[in-house]
CSV table of C-alpha atoms and ligand atoms in Angstrom, one decimal:
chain,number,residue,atom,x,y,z
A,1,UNK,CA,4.8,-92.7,48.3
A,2,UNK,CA,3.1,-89.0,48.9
A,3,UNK,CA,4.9,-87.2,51.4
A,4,UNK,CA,3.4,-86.4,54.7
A,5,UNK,CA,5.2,-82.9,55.0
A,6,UNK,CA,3.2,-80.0,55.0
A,7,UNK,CA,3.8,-79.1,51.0
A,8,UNK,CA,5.8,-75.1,51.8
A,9,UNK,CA,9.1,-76.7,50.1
A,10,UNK,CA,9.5,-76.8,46.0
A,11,UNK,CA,12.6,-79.5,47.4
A,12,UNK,CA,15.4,-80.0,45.3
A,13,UNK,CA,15.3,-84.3,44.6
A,14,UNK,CA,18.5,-84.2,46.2
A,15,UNK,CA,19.2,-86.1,50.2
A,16,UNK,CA,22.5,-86.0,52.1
A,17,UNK,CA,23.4,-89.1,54.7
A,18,UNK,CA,26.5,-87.2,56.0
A,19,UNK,CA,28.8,-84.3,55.8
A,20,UNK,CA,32.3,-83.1,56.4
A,21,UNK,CA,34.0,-79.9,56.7
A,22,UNK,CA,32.8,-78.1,53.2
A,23,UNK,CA,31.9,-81.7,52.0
A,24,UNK,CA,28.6,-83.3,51.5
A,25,UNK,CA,27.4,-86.9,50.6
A,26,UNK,CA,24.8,-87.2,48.9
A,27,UNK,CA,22.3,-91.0,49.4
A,28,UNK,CA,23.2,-91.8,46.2
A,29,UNK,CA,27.2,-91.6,47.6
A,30,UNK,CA,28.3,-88.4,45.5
A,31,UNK,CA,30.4,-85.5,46.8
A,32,UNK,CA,28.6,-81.9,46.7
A,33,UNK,CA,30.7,-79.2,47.9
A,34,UNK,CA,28.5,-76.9,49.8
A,35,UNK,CA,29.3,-73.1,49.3
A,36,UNK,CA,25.7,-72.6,50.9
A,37,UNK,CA,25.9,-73.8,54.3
A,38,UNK,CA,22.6,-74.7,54.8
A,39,UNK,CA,22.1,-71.1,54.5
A,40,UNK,CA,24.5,-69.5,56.3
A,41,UNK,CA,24.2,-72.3,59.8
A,42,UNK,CA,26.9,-74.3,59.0
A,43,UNK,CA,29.6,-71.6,59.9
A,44,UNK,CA,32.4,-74.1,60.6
A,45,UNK,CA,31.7,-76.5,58.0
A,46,UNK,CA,30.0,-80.1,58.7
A,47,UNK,CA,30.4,-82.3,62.2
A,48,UNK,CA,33.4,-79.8,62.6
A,49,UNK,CA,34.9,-81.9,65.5
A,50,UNK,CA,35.2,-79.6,68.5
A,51,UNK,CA,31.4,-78.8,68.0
A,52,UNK,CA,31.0,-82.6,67.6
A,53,UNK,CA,32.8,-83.2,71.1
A,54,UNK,CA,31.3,-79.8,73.0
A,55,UNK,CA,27.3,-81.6,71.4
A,56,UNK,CA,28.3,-85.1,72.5
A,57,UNK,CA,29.5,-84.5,75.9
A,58,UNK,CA,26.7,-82.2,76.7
A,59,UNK,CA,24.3,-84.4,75.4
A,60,UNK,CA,25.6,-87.2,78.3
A,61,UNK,CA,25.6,-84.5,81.1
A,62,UNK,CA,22.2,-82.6,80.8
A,63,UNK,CA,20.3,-81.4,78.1
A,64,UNK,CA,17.7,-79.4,79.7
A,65,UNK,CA,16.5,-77.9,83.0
A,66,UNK,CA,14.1,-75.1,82.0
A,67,UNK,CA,14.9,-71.0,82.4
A,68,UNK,CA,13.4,-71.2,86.1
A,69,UNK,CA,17.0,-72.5,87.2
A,70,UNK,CA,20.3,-71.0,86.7
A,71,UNK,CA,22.2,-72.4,83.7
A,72,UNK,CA,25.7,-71.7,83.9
A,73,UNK,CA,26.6,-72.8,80.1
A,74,UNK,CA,24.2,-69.7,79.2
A,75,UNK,CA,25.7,-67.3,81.9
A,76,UNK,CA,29.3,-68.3,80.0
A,77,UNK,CA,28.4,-67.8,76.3
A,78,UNK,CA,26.3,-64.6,77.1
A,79,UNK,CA,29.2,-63.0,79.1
A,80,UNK,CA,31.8,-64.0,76.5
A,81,UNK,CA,29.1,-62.1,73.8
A,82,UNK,CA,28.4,-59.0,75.4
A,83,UNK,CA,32.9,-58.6,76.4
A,84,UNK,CA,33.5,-59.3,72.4
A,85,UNK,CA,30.7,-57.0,71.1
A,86,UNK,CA,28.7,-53.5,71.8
A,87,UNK,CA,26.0,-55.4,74.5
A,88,UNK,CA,25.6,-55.5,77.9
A,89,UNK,CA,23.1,-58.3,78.2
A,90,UNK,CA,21.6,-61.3,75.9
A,91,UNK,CA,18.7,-63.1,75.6
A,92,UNK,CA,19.1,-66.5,74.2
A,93,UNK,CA,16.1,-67.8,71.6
A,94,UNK,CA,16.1,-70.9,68.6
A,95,UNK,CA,15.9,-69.5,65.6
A,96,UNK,CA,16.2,-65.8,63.5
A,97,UNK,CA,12.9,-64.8,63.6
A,98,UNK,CA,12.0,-65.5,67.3
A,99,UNK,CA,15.1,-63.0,67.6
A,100,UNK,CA,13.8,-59.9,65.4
A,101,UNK,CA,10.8,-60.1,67.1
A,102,UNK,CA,12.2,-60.1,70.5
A,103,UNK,CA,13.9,-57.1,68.9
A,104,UNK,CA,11.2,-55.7,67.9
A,105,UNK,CA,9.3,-56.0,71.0
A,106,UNK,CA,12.3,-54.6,73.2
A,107,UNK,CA,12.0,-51.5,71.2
A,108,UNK,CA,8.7,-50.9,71.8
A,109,UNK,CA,9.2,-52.3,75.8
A,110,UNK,CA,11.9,-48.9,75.7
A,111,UNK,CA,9.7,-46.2,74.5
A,112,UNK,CA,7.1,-47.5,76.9
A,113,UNK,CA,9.6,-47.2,79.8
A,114,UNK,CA,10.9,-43.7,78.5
A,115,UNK,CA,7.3,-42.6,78.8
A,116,UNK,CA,6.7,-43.0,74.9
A,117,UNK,CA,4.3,-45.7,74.5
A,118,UNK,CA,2.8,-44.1,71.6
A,119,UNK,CA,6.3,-44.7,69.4
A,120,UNK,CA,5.6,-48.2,69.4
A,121,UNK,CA,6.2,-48.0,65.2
A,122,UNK,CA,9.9,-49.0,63.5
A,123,UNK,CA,10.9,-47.9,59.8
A,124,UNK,CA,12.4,-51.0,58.1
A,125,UNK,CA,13.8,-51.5,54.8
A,126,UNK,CA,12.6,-53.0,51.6
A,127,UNK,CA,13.7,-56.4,50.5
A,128,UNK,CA,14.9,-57.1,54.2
A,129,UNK,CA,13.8,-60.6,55.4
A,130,UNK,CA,13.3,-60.7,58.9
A,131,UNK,CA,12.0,-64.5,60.0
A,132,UNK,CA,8.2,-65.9,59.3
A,133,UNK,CA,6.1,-64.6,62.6
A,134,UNK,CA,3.4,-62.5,61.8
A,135,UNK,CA,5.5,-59.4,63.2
A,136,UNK,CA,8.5,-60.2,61.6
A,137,UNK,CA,6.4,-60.5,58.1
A,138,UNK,CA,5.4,-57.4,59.0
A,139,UNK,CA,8.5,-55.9,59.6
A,140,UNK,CA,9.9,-56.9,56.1
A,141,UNK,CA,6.3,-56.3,54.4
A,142,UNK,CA,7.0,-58.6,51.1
A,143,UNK,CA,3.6,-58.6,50.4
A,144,UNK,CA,4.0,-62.3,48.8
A,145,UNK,CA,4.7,-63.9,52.6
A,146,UNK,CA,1.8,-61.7,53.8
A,147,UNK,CA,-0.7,-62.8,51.5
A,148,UNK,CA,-3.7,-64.2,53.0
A,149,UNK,CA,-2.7,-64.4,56.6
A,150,UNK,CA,-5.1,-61.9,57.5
A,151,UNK,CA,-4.2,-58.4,58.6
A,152,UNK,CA,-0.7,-57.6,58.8
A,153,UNK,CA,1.0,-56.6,62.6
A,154,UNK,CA,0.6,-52.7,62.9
A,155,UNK,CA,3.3,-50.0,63.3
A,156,UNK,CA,6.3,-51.3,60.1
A,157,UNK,CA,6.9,-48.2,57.6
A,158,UNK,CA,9.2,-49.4,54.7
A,159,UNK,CA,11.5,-47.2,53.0
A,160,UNK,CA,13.7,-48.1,50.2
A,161,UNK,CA,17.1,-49.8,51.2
A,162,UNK,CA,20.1,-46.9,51.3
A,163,UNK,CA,17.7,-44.0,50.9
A,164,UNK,CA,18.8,-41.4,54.3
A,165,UNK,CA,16.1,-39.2,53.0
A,166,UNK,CA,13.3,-41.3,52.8
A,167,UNK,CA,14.3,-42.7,56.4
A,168,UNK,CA,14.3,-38.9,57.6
A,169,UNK,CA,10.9,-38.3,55.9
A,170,UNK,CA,9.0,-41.4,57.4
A,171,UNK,CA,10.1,-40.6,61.4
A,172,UNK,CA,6.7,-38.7,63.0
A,173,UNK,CA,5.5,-38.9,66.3
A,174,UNK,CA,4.7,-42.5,66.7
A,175,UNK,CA,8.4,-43.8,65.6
A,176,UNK,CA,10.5,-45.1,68.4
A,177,UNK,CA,13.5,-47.7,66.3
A,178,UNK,CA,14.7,-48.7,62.8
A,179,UNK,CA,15.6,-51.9,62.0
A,180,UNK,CA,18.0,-53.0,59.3
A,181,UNK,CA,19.8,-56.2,58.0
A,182,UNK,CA,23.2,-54.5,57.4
A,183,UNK,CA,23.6,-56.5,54.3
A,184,UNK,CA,20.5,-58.6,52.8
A,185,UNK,CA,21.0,-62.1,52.5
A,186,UNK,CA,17.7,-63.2,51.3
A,187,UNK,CA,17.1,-59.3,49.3
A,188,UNK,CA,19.7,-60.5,47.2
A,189,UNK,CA,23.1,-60.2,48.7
A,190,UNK,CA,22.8,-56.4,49.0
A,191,UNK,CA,25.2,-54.9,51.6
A,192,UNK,CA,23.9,-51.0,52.6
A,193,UNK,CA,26.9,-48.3,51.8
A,194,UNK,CA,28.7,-47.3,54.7
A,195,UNK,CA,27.6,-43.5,54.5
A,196,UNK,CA,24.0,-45.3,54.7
A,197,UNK,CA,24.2,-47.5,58.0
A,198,UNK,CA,26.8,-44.8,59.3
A,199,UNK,CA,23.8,-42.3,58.5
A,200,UNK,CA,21.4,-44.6,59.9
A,201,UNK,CA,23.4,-44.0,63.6
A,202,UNK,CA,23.2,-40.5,63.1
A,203,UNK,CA,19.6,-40.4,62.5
A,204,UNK,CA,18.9,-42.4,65.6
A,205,UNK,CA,20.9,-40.7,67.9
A,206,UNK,CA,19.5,-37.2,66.6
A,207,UNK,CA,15.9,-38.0,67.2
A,208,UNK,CA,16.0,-40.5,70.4
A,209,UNK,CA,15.3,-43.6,67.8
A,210,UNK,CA,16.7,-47.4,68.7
A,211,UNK,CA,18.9,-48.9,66.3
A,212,UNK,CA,17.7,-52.5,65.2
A,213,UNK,CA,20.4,-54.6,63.3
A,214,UNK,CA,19.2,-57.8,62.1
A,215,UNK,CA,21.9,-59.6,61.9
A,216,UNK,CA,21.0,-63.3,61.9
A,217,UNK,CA,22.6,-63.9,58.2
A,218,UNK,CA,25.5,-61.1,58.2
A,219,UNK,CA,26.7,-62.2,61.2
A,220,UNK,CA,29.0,-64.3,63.5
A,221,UNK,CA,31.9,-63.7,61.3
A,222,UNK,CA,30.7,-63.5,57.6
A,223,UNK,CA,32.3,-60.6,57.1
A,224,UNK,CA,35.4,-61.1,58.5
A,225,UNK,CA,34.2,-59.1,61.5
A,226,UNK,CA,32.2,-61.4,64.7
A,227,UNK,CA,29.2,-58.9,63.2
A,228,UNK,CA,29.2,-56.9,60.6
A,229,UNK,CA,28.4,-53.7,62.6
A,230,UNK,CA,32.1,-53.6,63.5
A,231,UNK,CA,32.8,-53.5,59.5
A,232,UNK,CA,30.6,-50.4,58.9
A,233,UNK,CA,31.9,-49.2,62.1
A,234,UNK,CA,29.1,-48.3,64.4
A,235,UNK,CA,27.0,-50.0,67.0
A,236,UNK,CA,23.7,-50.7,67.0
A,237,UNK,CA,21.7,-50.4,70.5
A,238,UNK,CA,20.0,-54.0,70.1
A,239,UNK,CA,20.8,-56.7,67.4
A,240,UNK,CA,19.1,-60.2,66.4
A,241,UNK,CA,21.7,-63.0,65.7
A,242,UNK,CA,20.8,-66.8,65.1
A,243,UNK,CA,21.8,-69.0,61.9
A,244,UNK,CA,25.7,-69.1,62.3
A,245,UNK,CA,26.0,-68.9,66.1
A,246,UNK,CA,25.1,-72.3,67.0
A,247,UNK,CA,27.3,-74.0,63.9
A,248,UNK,CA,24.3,-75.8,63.2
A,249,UNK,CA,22.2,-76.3,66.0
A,250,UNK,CA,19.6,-74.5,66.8
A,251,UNK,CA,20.2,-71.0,68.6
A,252,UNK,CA,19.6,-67.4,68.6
A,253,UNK,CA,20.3,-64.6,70.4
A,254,UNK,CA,19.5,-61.4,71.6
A,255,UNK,CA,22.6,-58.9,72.1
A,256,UNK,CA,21.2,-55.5,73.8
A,257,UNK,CA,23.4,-52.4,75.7
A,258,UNK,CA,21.4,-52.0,78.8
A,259,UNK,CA,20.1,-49.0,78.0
A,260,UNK,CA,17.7,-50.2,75.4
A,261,UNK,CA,17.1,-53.4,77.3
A,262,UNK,CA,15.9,-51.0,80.6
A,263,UNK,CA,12.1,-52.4,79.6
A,264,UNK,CA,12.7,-55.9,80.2
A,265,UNK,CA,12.4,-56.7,83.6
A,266,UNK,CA,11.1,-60.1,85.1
A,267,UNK,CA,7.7,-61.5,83.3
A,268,UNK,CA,8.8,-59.2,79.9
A,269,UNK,CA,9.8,-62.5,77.6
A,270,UNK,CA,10.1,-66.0,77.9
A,271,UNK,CA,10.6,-68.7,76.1
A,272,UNK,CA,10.9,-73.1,77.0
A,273,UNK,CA,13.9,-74.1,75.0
A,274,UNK,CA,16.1,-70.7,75.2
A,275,UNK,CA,19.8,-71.3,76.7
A,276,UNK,CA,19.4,-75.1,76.9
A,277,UNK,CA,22.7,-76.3,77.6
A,278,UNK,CA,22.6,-78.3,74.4
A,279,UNK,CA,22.4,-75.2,72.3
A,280,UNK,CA,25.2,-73.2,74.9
A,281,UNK,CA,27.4,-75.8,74.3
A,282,UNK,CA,27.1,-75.4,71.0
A,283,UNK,CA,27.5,-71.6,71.0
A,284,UNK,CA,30.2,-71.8,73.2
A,285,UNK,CA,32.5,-74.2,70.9
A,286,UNK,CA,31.2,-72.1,67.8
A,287,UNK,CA,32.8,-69.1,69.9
A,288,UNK,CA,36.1,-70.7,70.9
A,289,UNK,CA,36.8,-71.2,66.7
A,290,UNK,CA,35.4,-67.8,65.9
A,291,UNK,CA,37.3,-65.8,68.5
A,292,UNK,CA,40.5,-68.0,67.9
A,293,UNK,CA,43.7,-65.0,67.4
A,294,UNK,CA,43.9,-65.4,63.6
A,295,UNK,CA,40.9,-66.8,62.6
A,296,UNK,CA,38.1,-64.0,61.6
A,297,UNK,CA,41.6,-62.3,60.0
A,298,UNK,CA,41.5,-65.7,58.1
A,299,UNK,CA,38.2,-65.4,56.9
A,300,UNK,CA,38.8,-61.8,55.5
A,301,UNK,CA,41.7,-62.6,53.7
A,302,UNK,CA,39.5,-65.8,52.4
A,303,UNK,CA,36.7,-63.8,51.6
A,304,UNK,CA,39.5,-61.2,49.5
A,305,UNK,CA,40.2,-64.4,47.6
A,306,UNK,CA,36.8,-65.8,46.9
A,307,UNK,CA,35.9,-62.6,45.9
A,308,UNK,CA,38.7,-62.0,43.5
A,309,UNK,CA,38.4,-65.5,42.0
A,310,UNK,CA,34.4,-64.2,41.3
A,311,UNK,CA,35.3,-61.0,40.0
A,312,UNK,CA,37.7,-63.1,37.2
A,313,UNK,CA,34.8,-65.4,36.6
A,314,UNK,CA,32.3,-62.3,35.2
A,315,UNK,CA,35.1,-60.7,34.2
A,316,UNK,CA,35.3,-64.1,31.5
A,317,UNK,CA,31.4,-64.8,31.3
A,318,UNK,CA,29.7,-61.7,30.4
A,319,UNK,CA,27.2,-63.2,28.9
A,320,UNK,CA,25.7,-65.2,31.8
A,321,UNK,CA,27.1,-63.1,35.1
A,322,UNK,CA,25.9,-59.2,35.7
A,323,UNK,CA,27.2,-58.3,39.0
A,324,UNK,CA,29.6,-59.5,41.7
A,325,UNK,CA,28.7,-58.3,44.8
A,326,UNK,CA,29.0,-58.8,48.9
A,327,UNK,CA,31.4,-58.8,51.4
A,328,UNK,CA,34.0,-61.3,52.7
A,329,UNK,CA,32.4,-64.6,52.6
A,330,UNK,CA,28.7,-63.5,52.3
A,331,UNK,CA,28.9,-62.7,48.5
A,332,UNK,CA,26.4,-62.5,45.5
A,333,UNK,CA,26.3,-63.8,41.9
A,334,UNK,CA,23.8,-61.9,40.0
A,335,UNK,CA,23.1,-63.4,36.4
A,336,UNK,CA,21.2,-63.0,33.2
A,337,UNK,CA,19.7,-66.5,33.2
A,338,UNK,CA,17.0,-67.6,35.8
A,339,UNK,CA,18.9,-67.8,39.3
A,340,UNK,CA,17.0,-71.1,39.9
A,341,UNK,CA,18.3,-72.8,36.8
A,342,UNK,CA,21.7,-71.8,37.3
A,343,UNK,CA,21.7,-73.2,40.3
A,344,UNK,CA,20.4,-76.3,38.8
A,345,UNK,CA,23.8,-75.6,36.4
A,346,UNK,CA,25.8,-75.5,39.9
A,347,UNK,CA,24.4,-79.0,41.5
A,348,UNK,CA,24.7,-80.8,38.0
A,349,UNK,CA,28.4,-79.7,39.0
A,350,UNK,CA,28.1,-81.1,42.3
A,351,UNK,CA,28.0,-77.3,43.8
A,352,UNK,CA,25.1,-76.3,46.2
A,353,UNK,CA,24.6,-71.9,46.0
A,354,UNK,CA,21.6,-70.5,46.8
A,355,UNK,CA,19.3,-68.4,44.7
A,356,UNK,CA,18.1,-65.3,46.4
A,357,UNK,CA,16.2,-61.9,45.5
A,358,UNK,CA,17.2,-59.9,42.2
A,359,UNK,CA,17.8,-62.9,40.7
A,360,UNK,CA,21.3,-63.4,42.5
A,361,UNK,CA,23.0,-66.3,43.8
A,362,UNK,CA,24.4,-66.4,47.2
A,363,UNK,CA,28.0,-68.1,47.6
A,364,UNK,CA,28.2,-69.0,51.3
A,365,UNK,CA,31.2,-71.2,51.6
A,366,UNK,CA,31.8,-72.3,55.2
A,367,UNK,CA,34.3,-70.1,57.4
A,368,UNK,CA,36.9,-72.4,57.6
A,369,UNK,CA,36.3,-73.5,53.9
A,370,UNK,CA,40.1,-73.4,52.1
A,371,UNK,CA,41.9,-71.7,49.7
A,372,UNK,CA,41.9,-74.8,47.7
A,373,UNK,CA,38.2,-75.4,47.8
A,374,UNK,CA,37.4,-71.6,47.1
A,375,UNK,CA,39.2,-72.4,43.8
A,376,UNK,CA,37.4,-75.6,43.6
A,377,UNK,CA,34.2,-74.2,43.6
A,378,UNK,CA,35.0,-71.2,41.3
A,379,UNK,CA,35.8,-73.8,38.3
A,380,UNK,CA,32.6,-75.7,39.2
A,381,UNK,CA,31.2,-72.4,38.8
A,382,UNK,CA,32.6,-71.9,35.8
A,383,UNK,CA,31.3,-75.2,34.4
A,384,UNK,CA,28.2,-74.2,35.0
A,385,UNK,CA,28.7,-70.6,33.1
A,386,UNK,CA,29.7,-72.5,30.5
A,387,UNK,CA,26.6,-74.5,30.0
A,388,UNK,CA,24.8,-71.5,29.1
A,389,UNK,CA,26.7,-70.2,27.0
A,390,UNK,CA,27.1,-73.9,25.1
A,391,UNK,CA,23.2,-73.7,25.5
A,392,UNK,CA,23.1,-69.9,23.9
A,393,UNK,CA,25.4,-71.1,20.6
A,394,UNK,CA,23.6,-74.1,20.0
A,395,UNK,CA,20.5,-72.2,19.8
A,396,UNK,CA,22.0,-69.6,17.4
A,397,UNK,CA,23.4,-72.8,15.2
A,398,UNK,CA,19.4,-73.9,15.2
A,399,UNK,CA,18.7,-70.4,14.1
A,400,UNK,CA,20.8,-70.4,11.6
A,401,UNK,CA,20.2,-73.6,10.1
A,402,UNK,CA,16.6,-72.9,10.3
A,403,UNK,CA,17.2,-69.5,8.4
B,1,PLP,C1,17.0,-66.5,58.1
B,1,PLP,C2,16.8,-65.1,58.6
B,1,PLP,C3,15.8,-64.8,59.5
B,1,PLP,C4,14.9,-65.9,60.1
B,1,PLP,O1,15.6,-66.9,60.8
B,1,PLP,P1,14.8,-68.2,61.1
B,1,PLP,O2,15.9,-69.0,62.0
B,1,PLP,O3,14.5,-68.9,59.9
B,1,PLP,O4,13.6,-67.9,61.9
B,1,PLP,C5,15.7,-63.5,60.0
B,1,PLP,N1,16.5,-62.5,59.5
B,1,PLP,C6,17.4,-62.8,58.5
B,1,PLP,C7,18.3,-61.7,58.1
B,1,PLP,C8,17.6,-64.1,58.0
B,1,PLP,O5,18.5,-64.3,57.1
């Protein structure tokens, strides 16, 4: 039968019935182990059960009222954000990119307050991914999204990813924020050096610009930090989260100090489904694992070990890995054979990574994924490494033969 699903997927021929922890089953009853997470959402593995119990009895209580009522689930999740981060306030969305460009619009919201509407442009980075709006395209300006979707949103200036100079050479008049993923998941696994987003600060604070982190892969405790602007070390003034926050359901957020939210006033933003107590419930019990004493220590010493099993892997299979690279749990494979067919290589293993830009494959294990099954999927990894280079002598044998 044709599908009925609008054709934007080249889909793997690969269906899961269930899941558990960093376990998958497929319909056809075999085991994956998932070091992708369904991109980073997953962060506590599949039907982890506290977020099973917080979804369930939710779900028999209320599941929505609307934003013109209080909702005290969404008072409790956004107070517990702003106390364990850099924000005064939140704004809670459903998804990454309806977070950037919430981001993006609070930016411009604060140079219109401070007088400025003019420096309504941002300076973003290139091979960020920011979401599939038409600002947030924008705001990334890969020309292959863009195409065809008529004129791209005004006021994005891209400047290479790391380069201070080129940042300080693109601010004029009309700039008012910059807005960076911290490290890009989708670009490729590429994490900015710390004299970069340190720099970045600097630059900000020196000519009146907002700080943007978009942090909607990076985040909620990838990098052994709750966001990765506490591993480089300085604060952004407004950043986007989503993906890992609601373990799986849908949620994103808005985390703001109050000076750059001082635009925002009654009537500013909206939105129908935002801080339903379904998805608070959610955040709430993904916030009660993350923030755990222990845990994010857990997942730095995890990510240590992942990353060391990786480095021993290229260190044995020159021929097929280039590059090792990422932080903590959020970490990149970049190899000499197509991306796509080594991850091909990886499910014929029963291993789900996930190709992303530079031809690098992203290993997202979940956070709570173990020691055990970081080895696991190392040798699967391996297996698959070893296909191409099995692949790579039989073709010299042909050669040979042939010559
Ligand atoms: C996935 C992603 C987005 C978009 O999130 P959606 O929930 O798909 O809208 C935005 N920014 C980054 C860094 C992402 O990885």
């Amino acid at each position: 039968m044709t599908s009925a699903i609008l054709p934007t997927y080249a889909r793997y021929p690969l269906a899961f019935e269930h899941g558990e922890g960093a376990w998958l089953t497929s319909t056809t009853g075999e085991k994956y182990l998932d070091f992708g997470s369904s991109i980073a959402v997953t962060s506590l593995g599949h039907t982890h059960p506290h977020l099973v119990q917080a979804l369930t009895q939710q779900a028999q209580k209320l599941w929505i009222t609307s934003n013109l009522f209080e909702i005290p689930e969404a008072e409790t999740l956004a107070r517990r954000l702003a106390d364990a981060t850099f924000a005064d306030l939140v704004f809670f969305s459903n998804s990454g990119a309806e977070s950037v460009e919430l981001a993006i619009k609070m930016a411009r919201k604060w140079n219109t307050a401070n007088g400025q509407p003019e420096r309504f442009r941002m300076i973003t980075f290139q091979g960020a991914f920011h979401g599939r709006t038409l600002a947030t395209l924008a705001a990334a300006g890969n020309p292959k999204y863009l195409d065809g979707f008529g004129p791209a949103v005004e006021g994005f200036d891209q400047v290479p990813f790391g380069d201070l100079a080129a940042v300080k050479a693109a601010i004029g008049p009309q700039t008012g924020a910059i807005l960076v993923e911290p490290i890009q998941g989708e670009g490729g696994v590429r994490a900015g050096a710390r004299e970069f987003i340190r720099g970045l600060r600097e630059i900000c604070d020196e000519s009146k610009l907002l700080l943007c982190f978009d942090e909607v892969q990076c985040g909620m405790g990838r990098t052994g930090k709750l966001y990765a602007y506490d591993y480089y070390g300085v604060a952004p003034d407004i950043l986007a989260s989503a993906k890992g926050i609601g373990g799986g359901f849908p949620l994103g957020a808005v985390l703001a100090t109050a000076e750059a939210a001082k635009g925002m006033g009654i009537g500013s933003h909206g939105t129908t489904y935002g801080g339903n107590p379904l998805a608070m419930a959610c955040g709430n019990a993904v916030l009660d694992v993350l923030l755990a004493p222990g845990f994010l220590e857990e997942v730095s010493r995890k990510g240590l070990l992942l990353r060391q099993c990786l480095a021993g892997l290229a260190a044995s299979h020159p021929e097929v890995i280039e590059e090792i690279r990422g932080e903590g749990l959020i970490q990149g494979i970049r190899v000499r054979v197509p991306n796509g067919d080594f991850a091909a290589a990886a499910r014929a293993e029963k291993l789900i990574v996930i190709p992303a830009g530079e031809n690098v494959l992203r290993i997202l294990p979940p956070l709570i994924v173990s020691d055990e099954e970081i080895r696991e999927g190392v040798s699967r990894l391996e297996a698959a490494c070893r296909h191409f280079e099995m692949a790579a002598a039989s073709q010299l044998k042909e050669h040979g033969a042939g010559g």
